[in-house]
Short mmCIF file of C-alpha atoms in Angstrom, two decimals:
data_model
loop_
_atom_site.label_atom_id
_atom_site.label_comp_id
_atom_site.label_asym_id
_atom_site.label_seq_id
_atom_site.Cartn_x
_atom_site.Cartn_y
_atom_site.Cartn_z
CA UNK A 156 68.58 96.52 86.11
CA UNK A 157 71.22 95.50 89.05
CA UNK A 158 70.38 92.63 90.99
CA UNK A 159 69.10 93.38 94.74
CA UNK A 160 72.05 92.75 97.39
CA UNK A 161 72.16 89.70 99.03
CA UNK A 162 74.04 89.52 102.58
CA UNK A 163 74.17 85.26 102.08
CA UNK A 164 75.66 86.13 99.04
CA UNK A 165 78.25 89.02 100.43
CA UNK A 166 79.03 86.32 103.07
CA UNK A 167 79.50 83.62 100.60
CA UNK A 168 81.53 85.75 98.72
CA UNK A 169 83.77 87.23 101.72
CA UNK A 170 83.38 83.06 103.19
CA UNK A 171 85.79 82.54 99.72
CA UNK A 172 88.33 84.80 99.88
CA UNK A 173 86.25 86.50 96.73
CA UNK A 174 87.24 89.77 98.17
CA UNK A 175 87.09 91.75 95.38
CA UNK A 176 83.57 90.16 94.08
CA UNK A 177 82.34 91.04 97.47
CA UNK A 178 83.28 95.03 97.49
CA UNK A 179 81.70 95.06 93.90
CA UNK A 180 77.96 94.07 95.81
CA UNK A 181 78.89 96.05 98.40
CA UNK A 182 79.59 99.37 96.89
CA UNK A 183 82.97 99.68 98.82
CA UNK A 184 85.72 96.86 100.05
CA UNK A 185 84.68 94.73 102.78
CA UNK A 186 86.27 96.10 106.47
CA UNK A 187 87.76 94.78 109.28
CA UNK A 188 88.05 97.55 112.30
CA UNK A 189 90.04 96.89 115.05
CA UNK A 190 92.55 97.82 118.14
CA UNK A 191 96.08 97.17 118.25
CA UNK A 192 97.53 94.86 120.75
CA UNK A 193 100.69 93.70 121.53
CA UNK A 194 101.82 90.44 119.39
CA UNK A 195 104.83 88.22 119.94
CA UNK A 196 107.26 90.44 117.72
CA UNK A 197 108.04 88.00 115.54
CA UNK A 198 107.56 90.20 112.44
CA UNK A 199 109.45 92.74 113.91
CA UNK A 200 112.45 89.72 113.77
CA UNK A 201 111.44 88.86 110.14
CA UNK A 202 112.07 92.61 109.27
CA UNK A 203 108.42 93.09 108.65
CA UNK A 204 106.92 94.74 112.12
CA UNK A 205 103.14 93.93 111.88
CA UNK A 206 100.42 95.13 114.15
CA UNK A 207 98.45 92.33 116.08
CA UNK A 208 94.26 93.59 115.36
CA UNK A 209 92.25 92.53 118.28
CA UNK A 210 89.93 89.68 116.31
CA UNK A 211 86.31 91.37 116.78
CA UNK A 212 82.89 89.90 117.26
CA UNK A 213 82.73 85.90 116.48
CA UNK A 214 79.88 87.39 114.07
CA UNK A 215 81.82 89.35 112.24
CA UNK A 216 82.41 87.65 109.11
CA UNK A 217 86.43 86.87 107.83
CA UNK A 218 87.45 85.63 104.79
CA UNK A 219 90.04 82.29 104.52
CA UNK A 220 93.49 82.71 105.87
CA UNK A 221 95.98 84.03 103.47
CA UNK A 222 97.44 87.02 102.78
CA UNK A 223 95.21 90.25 101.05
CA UNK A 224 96.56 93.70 99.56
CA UNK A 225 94.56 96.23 101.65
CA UNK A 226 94.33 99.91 102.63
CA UNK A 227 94.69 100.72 106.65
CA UNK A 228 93.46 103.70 108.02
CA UNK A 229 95.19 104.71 111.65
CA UNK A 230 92.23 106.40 113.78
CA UNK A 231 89.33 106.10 111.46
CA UNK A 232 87.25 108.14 113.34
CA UNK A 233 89.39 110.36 115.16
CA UNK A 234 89.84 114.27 113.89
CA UNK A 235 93.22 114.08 112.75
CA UNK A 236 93.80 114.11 108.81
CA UNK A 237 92.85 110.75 107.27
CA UNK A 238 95.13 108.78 104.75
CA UNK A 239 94.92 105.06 103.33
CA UNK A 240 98.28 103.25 103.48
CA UNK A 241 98.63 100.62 101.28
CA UNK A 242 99.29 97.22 103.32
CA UNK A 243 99.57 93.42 103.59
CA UNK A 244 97.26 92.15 105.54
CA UNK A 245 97.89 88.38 107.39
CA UNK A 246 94.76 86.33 108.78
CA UNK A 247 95.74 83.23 109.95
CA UNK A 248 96.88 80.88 112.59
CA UNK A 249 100.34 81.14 112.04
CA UNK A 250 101.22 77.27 111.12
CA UNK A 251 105.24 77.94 111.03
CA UNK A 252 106.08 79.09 113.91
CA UNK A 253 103.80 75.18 115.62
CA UNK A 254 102.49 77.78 118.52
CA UNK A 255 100.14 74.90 119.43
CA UNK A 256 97.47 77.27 119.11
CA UNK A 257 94.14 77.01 116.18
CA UNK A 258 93.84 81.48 117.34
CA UNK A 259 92.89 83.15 114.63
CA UNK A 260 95.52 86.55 114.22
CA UNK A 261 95.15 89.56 111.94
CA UNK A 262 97.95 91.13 111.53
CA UNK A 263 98.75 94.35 109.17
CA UNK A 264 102.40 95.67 107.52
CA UNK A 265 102.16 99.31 106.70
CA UNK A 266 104.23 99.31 103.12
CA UNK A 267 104.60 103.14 103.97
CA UNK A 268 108.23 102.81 104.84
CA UNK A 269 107.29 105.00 108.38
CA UNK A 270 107.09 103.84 112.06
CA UNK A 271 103.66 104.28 113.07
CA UNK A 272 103.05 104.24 116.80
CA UNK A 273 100.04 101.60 116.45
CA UNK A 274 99.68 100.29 120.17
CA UNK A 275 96.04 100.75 121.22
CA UNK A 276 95.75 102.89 118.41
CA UNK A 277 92.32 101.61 116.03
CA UNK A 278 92.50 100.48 112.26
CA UNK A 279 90.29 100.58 109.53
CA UNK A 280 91.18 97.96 107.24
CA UNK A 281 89.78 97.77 103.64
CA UNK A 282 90.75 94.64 101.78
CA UNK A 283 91.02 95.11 98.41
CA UNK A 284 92.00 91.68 96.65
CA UNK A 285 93.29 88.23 98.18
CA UNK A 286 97.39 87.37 97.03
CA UNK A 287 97.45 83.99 98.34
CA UNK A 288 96.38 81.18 100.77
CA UNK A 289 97.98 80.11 104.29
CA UNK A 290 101.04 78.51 103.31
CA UNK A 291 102.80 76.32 105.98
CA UNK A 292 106.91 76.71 105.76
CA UNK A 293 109.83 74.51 106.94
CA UNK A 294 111.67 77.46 108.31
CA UNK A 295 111.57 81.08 109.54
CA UNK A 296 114.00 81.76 106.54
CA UNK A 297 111.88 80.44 104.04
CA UNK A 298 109.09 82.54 105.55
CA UNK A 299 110.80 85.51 105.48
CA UNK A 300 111.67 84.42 101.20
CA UNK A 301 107.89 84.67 100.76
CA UNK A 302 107.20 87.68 102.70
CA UNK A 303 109.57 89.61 100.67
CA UNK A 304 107.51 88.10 97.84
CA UNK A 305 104.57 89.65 98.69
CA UNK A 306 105.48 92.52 99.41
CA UNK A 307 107.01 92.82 95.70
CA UNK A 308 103.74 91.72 94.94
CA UNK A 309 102.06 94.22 97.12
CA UNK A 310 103.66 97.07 95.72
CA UNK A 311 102.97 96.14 92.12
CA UNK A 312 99.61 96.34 92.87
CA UNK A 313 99.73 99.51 94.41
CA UNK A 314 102.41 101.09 92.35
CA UNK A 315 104.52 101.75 94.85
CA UNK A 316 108.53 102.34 93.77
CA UNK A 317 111.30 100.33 96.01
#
């Protein structure tokens, strides 16, 4: 017999980053829906353009900053055809660039090698497993080293070719 759901125990789970152990009670990956805003472009300068989610409710629960392989969905409920595109997904507060600011940010990198016109646009993302925690680095360069490696990391998960 399965054991009933628990929402302290999703929460926990979700609370820890346990991503993966959460979409397992859940029956599907644990979402995060929101509207594009404008950001400060600075992964557009790293090579990796990222678009800024809107943080929604203070209820809604987020898991630890780091960085998660997920699937984004542009429009989720609008009529146009519907596709997943694998991403790496950023929550954080963004401790290398010393913004003097504890905000929160999600931000999203489409890996599907296409410009996406995102602005005000809404996304569905579905995390599917946590790659790392918030890491704080000495330089922009060095932060741009470890995005590249997750992205490699990224697209071993998904299978996706260079």
């Amino acid at each position: 017999s399965q054991d009933p759901i628990s929402s302290t125990a999703i929460r926990r789970w979700i609370d820890t980053g346990a991503v993966t152990e959460a979409e397992r009670q859940l029956g599907h990956p644990y979402t995060i829906l929101g509207k594009v805003k404008t950001g400060l472009q600075i992964g557009r300068k790293l090579g990796y353009p990222t678009a800024n989610i809107e943080v929604p409710s203070p209820y809604k629960a987020l898991p630890p900053a780091g960085v998660y392989m997920a699937r984004t969905t542009i429009n989720p409920f609008g009529a146009s055809q519907q596709r997943d595109i694998p991403s790496m997904l950023y929550i954080g507060t963004r401790p290398t660039l010393e913004l003097d600011e504890e905000e929160t940010m999600i931000e999203v990198f489409l890996m599907g090698g296409e410009e996406y016109q995102l602005y005000g646009q809404e996304l569905l993302i579905s995390l599917c497993d946590r790659l790392r925690q918030e890491l704080h680095f000495e330089s922009l360069d060095a932060l741009r080293k470890q995005i590249t490696r997750d992205e490699e990391a990224v697209r071993r998960y998904f299978h996706l070719s260079d």
